[in-house]
Coordinates of C-alpha atoms and ligand atoms in Angstrom, one line a residue:
M17 CA 11.3 93.3 -158.9
T18 CA 9.4 92.9 -155.8
E19 CA 9.2 89.5 -154.2
N20 CA 5.9 87.6 -154.5
I21 CA 3.8 86.8 -151.5
Y22 CA 2.1 83.5 -152.4
V23 CA -1.4 83.0 -151.1
I24 CA -1.7 79.2 -150.9
G25 CA -4.0 76.5 -149.5
H26 CA -3.2 73.0 -148.3
K27 CA -1.7 70.1 -150.2
S28 CA -4.2 67.8 -152.0
P29 CA -6.0 71.1 -152.8
D30 CA -9.7 71.2 -152.6
T31 CA -12.0 73.9 -154.0
D32 CA -12.0 76.0 -150.9
S33 CA -8.2 76.1 -150.6
V34 CA -7.8 77.0 -154.3
T35 CA -10.6 79.5 -154.6
S36 CA -9.6 81.1 -151.3
A37 CA -6.0 81.6 -152.6
I38 CA -7.4 83.3 -155.7
T39 CA -10.0 85.5 -153.9
Y40 CA -7.8 86.5 -151.0
A41 CA -4.9 87.4 -153.4
N42 CA -7.4 89.5 -155.3
L43 CA -8.5 91.2 -152.1
K44 CA -4.9 91.8 -151.0
N45 CA -4.2 93.3 -154.4
A46 CA -7.2 95.6 -154.1
L47 CA -5.9 96.6 -150.7
G48 CA -2.5 97.6 -152.1
M49 CA -0.5 94.4 -151.6
S50 CA 0.5 94.1 -155.2
E51 CA 2.9 91.2 -154.5
A52 CA 0.1 88.9 -153.4
K53 CA -0.2 86.0 -155.9
P54 CA -2.4 82.9 -155.8
A55 CA -0.7 79.5 -155.9
V56 CA -1.7 75.9 -155.4
A57 CA 0.3 73.2 -153.5
G58 CA -0.7 70.4 -155.8
D59 CA -2.8 69.3 -158.9
L60 CA -6.3 70.6 -159.1
N61 CA -9.1 68.1 -158.7
G62 CA -12.0 67.7 -161.2
E63 CA -14.4 69.7 -159.1
T64 CA -12.1 72.7 -158.7
K65 CA -11.4 72.7 -162.5
F66 CA -15.2 72.7 -163.1
V67 CA -15.5 75.7 -160.8
L68 CA -12.6 77.7 -162.4
D69 CA -13.8 76.8 -165.9
Y70 CA -17.4 77.8 -165.1
F71 CA -16.4 81.2 -163.9
K72 CA -13.6 81.5 -166.5
V73 CA -10.9 82.1 -163.9
P74 CA -7.3 80.9 -164.9
Y75 CA -5.7 78.1 -162.9
P76 CA -3.2 79.4 -160.3
E77 CA 0.5 78.7 -160.5
K78 CA 1.7 75.5 -158.8
L79 CA 4.1 75.9 -156.0
T80 CA 5.5 72.7 -154.4
D81 CA 8.7 74.0 -152.8
A82 CA 8.4 77.1 -150.6
T83 CA 12.1 77.5 -149.9
G84 CA 12.7 81.2 -149.2
K85 CA 9.1 82.1 -150.2
K86 CA 6.8 84.4 -148.3
V87 CA 3.3 83.0 -148.0
I88 CA -0.2 83.7 -146.8
L89 CA -1.8 80.4 -145.7
V90 CA -5.5 79.9 -146.5
D91 CA -7.8 77.0 -145.5
H92 CA -5.1 75.3 -143.3
N93 CA -2.7 76.1 -140.5
E94 CA -0.9 72.8 -139.8
M95 CA 2.6 72.4 -141.2
A96 CA 1.9 68.7 -142.0
Q97 CA -0.6 70.0 -144.6
A98 CA 1.3 72.9 -145.9
V99 CA 3.4 73.2 -149.0
D100 CA 6.8 71.5 -148.6
K101 CA 9.9 73.4 -147.3
L102 CA 7.9 76.2 -145.8
D103 CA 9.7 78.2 -143.1
T104 CA 7.1 79.2 -140.5
E105 CA 8.9 82.6 -140.2
N106 CA 8.0 83.3 -143.8
I107 CA 4.2 83.0 -143.0
V108 CA 2.8 86.5 -143.4
E109 CA -0.9 85.8 -142.6
I110 CA -3.3 82.9 -142.0
V111 CA -7.0 82.9 -142.9
D112 CA -8.6 79.6 -142.0
H113 CA -11.5 77.6 -140.5
H114 CA -9.8 74.6 -139.0
K115 CA -8.5 73.7 -135.5
I116 CA -5.2 75.3 -134.6
G117 CA -2.6 72.6 -135.0
G118 CA 0.3 73.6 -132.8
L119 CA 1.9 76.3 -135.0
S120 CA 4.7 78.4 -133.5
I121 CA 5.8 81.6 -135.1
G122 CA 8.4 84.0 -133.6
K123 CA 6.5 87.2 -134.3
P124 CA 3.0 88.5 -134.3
I125 CA 1.2 88.1 -137.6
F126 CA -2.5 88.5 -138.8
I127 CA -4.4 85.3 -138.1
L128 CA -8.1 85.0 -138.7
C129 CA -9.6 81.6 -137.9
E130 CA -13.4 81.3 -137.6
P131 CA -15.6 78.3 -137.0
V132 CA -17.6 78.6 -140.2
G133 CA -18.2 76.2 -143.1
A134 CA -15.5 77.4 -145.5
T135 CA -12.6 79.9 -145.7
G136 CA -14.4 81.5 -148.7
G137 CA -17.1 82.9 -146.4
I138 CA -14.5 84.5 -144.2
I139 CA -12.9 86.1 -147.2
A140 CA -16.3 87.4 -148.4
N141 CA -16.7 89.1 -145.1
L142 CA -13.2 90.6 -145.4
Y143 CA -14.2 92.2 -148.7
E144 CA -17.2 93.7 -147.0
Q145 CA -15.3 94.9 -143.9
N146 CA -12.7 96.5 -146.2
K147 CA -15.5 98.0 -148.5
K148 CA -14.0 96.4 -151.6
E149 CA -16.3 95.4 -154.4
I150 CA -16.8 91.7 -155.1
S151 CA -16.7 90.9 -158.8
K152 CA -18.9 88.4 -160.5
Q153 CA -16.0 85.9 -160.8
M154 CA -14.8 86.3 -157.2
A155 CA -18.4 86.0 -155.9
G156 CA -18.8 82.8 -157.9
L157 CA -15.6 81.3 -156.5
M158 CA -16.5 82.1 -152.9
M159 CA -20.0 80.8 -153.3
A160 CA -18.6 77.6 -154.8
S161 CA -16.2 77.1 -151.9
I162 CA -19.0 77.3 -149.3
L163 CA -21.2 74.9 -151.3
S164 CA -18.3 72.5 -151.7
D165 CA -17.0 72.5 -148.1
T166 CA -20.5 72.3 -146.6
V167 CA -21.7 69.7 -149.2
L168 CA -24.6 72.0 -150.1
F169 CA -25.2 73.0 -146.5
K170 CA -25.6 69.4 -145.3
S171 CA -22.4 69.2 -143.4
P172 CA -22.6 69.8 -139.6
T173 CA -19.8 72.4 -140.2
C174 CA -22.4 74.6 -141.9
T175 CA -23.5 77.7 -140.0
P176 CA -26.2 80.3 -140.7
R177 CA -23.5 82.7 -141.8
D178 CA -22.6 80.3 -144.6
K179 CA -26.1 80.3 -145.9
T180 CA -26.4 84.1 -145.8
A181 CA -23.0 84.4 -147.6
V182 CA -24.1 82.0 -150.4
E183 CA -27.4 84.0 -150.8
K184 CA -25.5 87.3 -151.2
L185 CA -22.7 85.8 -153.4
A186 CA -25.1 84.0 -155.7
K187 CA -26.9 87.2 -156.4
I188 CA -23.6 88.9 -157.4
A189 CA -22.5 85.9 -159.4
G190 CA -25.9 85.7 -161.1
V191 CA -26.3 82.0 -160.7
D192 CA -28.9 79.8 -159.0
P193 CA -26.8 78.3 -156.1
M194 CA -28.7 75.0 -155.7
K195 CA -28.7 74.3 -159.5
F196 CA -25.0 75.2 -159.6
G197 CA -24.5 73.1 -156.4
M198 CA -25.9 70.0 -158.0
E199 CA -23.5 70.4 -161.0
L200 CA -20.7 70.9 -158.5
L201 CA -21.6 67.7 -156.7
K202 CA -21.6 65.8 -159.9
A203 CA -18.2 67.1 -160.8
K204 CA -17.0 66.2 -157.3
S205 CA -18.2 62.7 -157.4
D206 CA -17.2 61.8 -160.9
I207 CA -14.7 59.0 -160.2
S208 CA -14.9 57.3 -163.6
S209 CA -11.5 58.4 -164.6
K210 CA -9.9 58.2 -161.2
S211 CA -7.5 55.5 -160.1
A212 CA -7.5 54.1 -156.6
K213 CA -4.5 56.3 -155.8
D214 CA -6.3 59.4 -157.1
I215 CA -9.3 58.5 -154.9
L216 CA -7.1 58.2 -151.8
M217 CA -4.9 61.3 -152.5
G218 CA -7.6 63.6 -153.8
D219 CA -8.4 65.0 -150.4
F220 CA -5.8 63.6 -148.0
K221 CA -4.5 65.2 -144.8
K222 CA -1.9 64.0 -142.2
F223 CA -2.5 64.2 -138.5
D224 CA -0.6 63.2 -135.4
F225 CA -3.0 61.8 -132.7
S226 CA -0.9 61.8 -129.5
G227 CA 2.0 60.1 -131.4
T228 CA -0.2 57.9 -133.7
K229 CA 0.9 59.1 -137.1
S230 CA -2.1 59.1 -139.3
G231 CA -3.5 60.1 -142.7
V232 CA -7.2 60.7 -143.1
G233 CA -8.7 61.2 -146.6
Q234 CA -12.2 61.7 -147.9
I235 CA -14.0 61.0 -151.1
E236 CA -17.5 62.3 -151.6
V237 CA -19.8 60.6 -154.1
M238 CA -23.5 60.6 -154.9
D239 CA -23.7 56.8 -154.6
L240 CA -21.3 54.6 -152.6
K241 CA -22.0 51.7 -155.1
D242 CA -19.8 53.6 -157.6
L243 CA -16.8 53.0 -155.3
E244 CA -17.5 49.3 -154.7
P245 CA -15.5 48.0 -157.8
K246 CA -12.5 50.0 -156.7
R247 CA -12.6 49.1 -153.0
A248 CA -9.9 46.4 -153.0
A249 CA -7.6 48.5 -155.0
I250 CA -8.2 51.5 -152.7
L251 CA -7.3 49.4 -149.6
D252 CA -4.2 48.2 -151.4
E253 CA -3.2 51.9 -152.0
M254 CA -3.9 52.7 -148.3
N255 CA -1.6 49.9 -147.2
K256 CA 1.1 51.0 -149.6
M257 CA 0.8 54.6 -148.4
K258 CA 1.0 53.5 -144.7
D259 CA 4.3 51.6 -145.4
A260 CA 5.9 54.3 -147.6
E261 CA 5.1 57.1 -145.3
K262 CA 5.7 55.1 -142.1
L263 CA 2.2 55.8 -140.8
D264 CA 0.4 54.0 -138.0
M265 CA -2.9 54.2 -139.8
V266 CA -4.5 55.4 -143.0
V267 CA -8.2 56.2 -142.9
L268 CA -10.4 57.0 -145.9
M269 CA -14.0 58.3 -145.5
L270 CA -16.1 57.1 -148.4
T271 CA -18.9 59.6 -148.0
D272 CA -22.3 59.2 -149.7
V273 CA -23.6 62.8 -149.9
M274 CA -27.1 61.8 -150.8
K275 CA -27.6 59.3 -148.0
E276 CA -25.5 61.5 -145.7
A277 CA -23.4 58.6 -144.4
S278 CA -19.8 57.4 -144.5
D279 CA -18.1 54.1 -144.9
I280 CA -14.9 54.7 -143.0
L281 CA -12.0 52.5 -144.3
F282 CA -9.1 51.7 -142.1
V283 CA -5.7 50.1 -142.5
G284 CA -3.1 50.2 -139.7
N285 CA -1.5 48.4 -136.8
A286 CA -3.3 46.7 -133.9
S287 CA -3.2 49.6 -131.5
A288 CA -4.4 52.0 -134.1
A289 CA -7.2 49.6 -134.9
A290 CA -8.2 49.6 -131.2
G291 CA -8.2 53.4 -131.2
F292 CA -10.2 53.6 -134.4
E293 CA -12.9 51.2 -133.0
K294 CA -13.0 53.2 -129.8
A295 CA -13.4 56.4 -131.7
F296 CA -16.4 55.2 -133.8
G297 CA -17.9 52.9 -131.2
G298 CA -18.0 49.8 -133.5
K299 CA -16.1 46.8 -134.7
L300 CA -14.1 46.8 -137.9
A301 CA -15.6 44.5 -140.5
N302 CA -14.0 44.1 -143.9
N303 CA -11.7 47.0 -143.1
S304 CA -14.4 49.5 -142.3
I305 CA -17.0 50.9 -140.0
Y306 CA -20.2 52.3 -141.6
K307 CA -21.7 55.4 -139.9
E308 CA -24.9 57.1 -140.6
K309 CA -25.0 61.0 -140.5
I310 CA -21.2 61.3 -140.8
L311 CA -20.1 63.8 -143.5
S312 CA -17.5 66.0 -141.9
R313 CA -13.9 64.9 -141.4
K314 CA -13.2 68.1 -139.4
K315 CA -16.2 67.9 -137.0
Q316 CA -17.1 64.2 -136.9
V317 CA -13.9 62.2 -137.6
I318 CA -10.9 64.1 -136.4
P319 CA -12.2 64.9 -132.9
P320 CA -13.3 61.3 -132.0
L321 CA -9.9 60.1 -133.2
E322 CA -8.1 62.7 -131.2
G323 CA -10.1 61.7 -128.2
A324 CA -9.6 58.0 -128.6
F325 CA -5.8 58.3 -128.8
K326 CA -5.4 60.9 -126.1
K327 CA -3.0 59.6 -123.4
Ligands
LIG9 MG1 -9.8 72.5 -147.5
LIG10 MG1 -12.1 74.6 -146.2
LIG11 MG1 -13.3 69.3 -147.6

């Protein structure tokens, strides 16, 4: 039996990282790499389940320990975000759209990292470049990944290429992208059944800002008022996480996708608080700073934090 090569996205998987694992494994299979198999590094969120159910695509296998496993990383390249017990020498390829986070690998491998709104769009291009047909299902998944990651094109991470890709993919999938997108947003922001911990962990990534060990999460909702009753419990979970994981700060963006603004929650030590206030040019009040026009962790939250802590 040949050994699987797992195509896998980051922990706290989002729609882009799950659908990219599926669509890229499908492309690699079509290109003759029959060992490529999609996997997920954690439980699927409600939005991703909605997408997979909508296009009738089975949920990928869960892989939480990569000991001895060959992998293709999609939608991330930082070891802090990757599946546990991954040996960097077992990374076969990387396809991503994030900053390069200090990875070191002892041999040349295929790495494709482009500054576009979602990994799904990069993969759609790879189908085209390799002249492989995109099925209805795969088109639907790649379209969904772009709509999700760019918050229906509103995020500053969105590029003209993302819009062109959605137009093409929607035609193949046979769906109205904006109508589908609104249903996707609804699924994304349905927090009724989510605990404070689910809200914190749903889209959570670890970062090291010049030695300041941090976690930065994001929850996107259609109305921030829906989160108000859970705010105290969320802050409580953030404090617990900070202590358990020995972090200097835990940040959670409460993003209102309709108002296009974020209430950025903070818990952490005094020097981290000073860096946080510097990053966002404001004073913490009631554990947060509210910022208009902030939707993107990657483009609008991580860079100022990196800058503020730079020594
Ligand atoms: Mg992602
Ligand atoms: Mg992504
Ligand atoms: Mg995201």
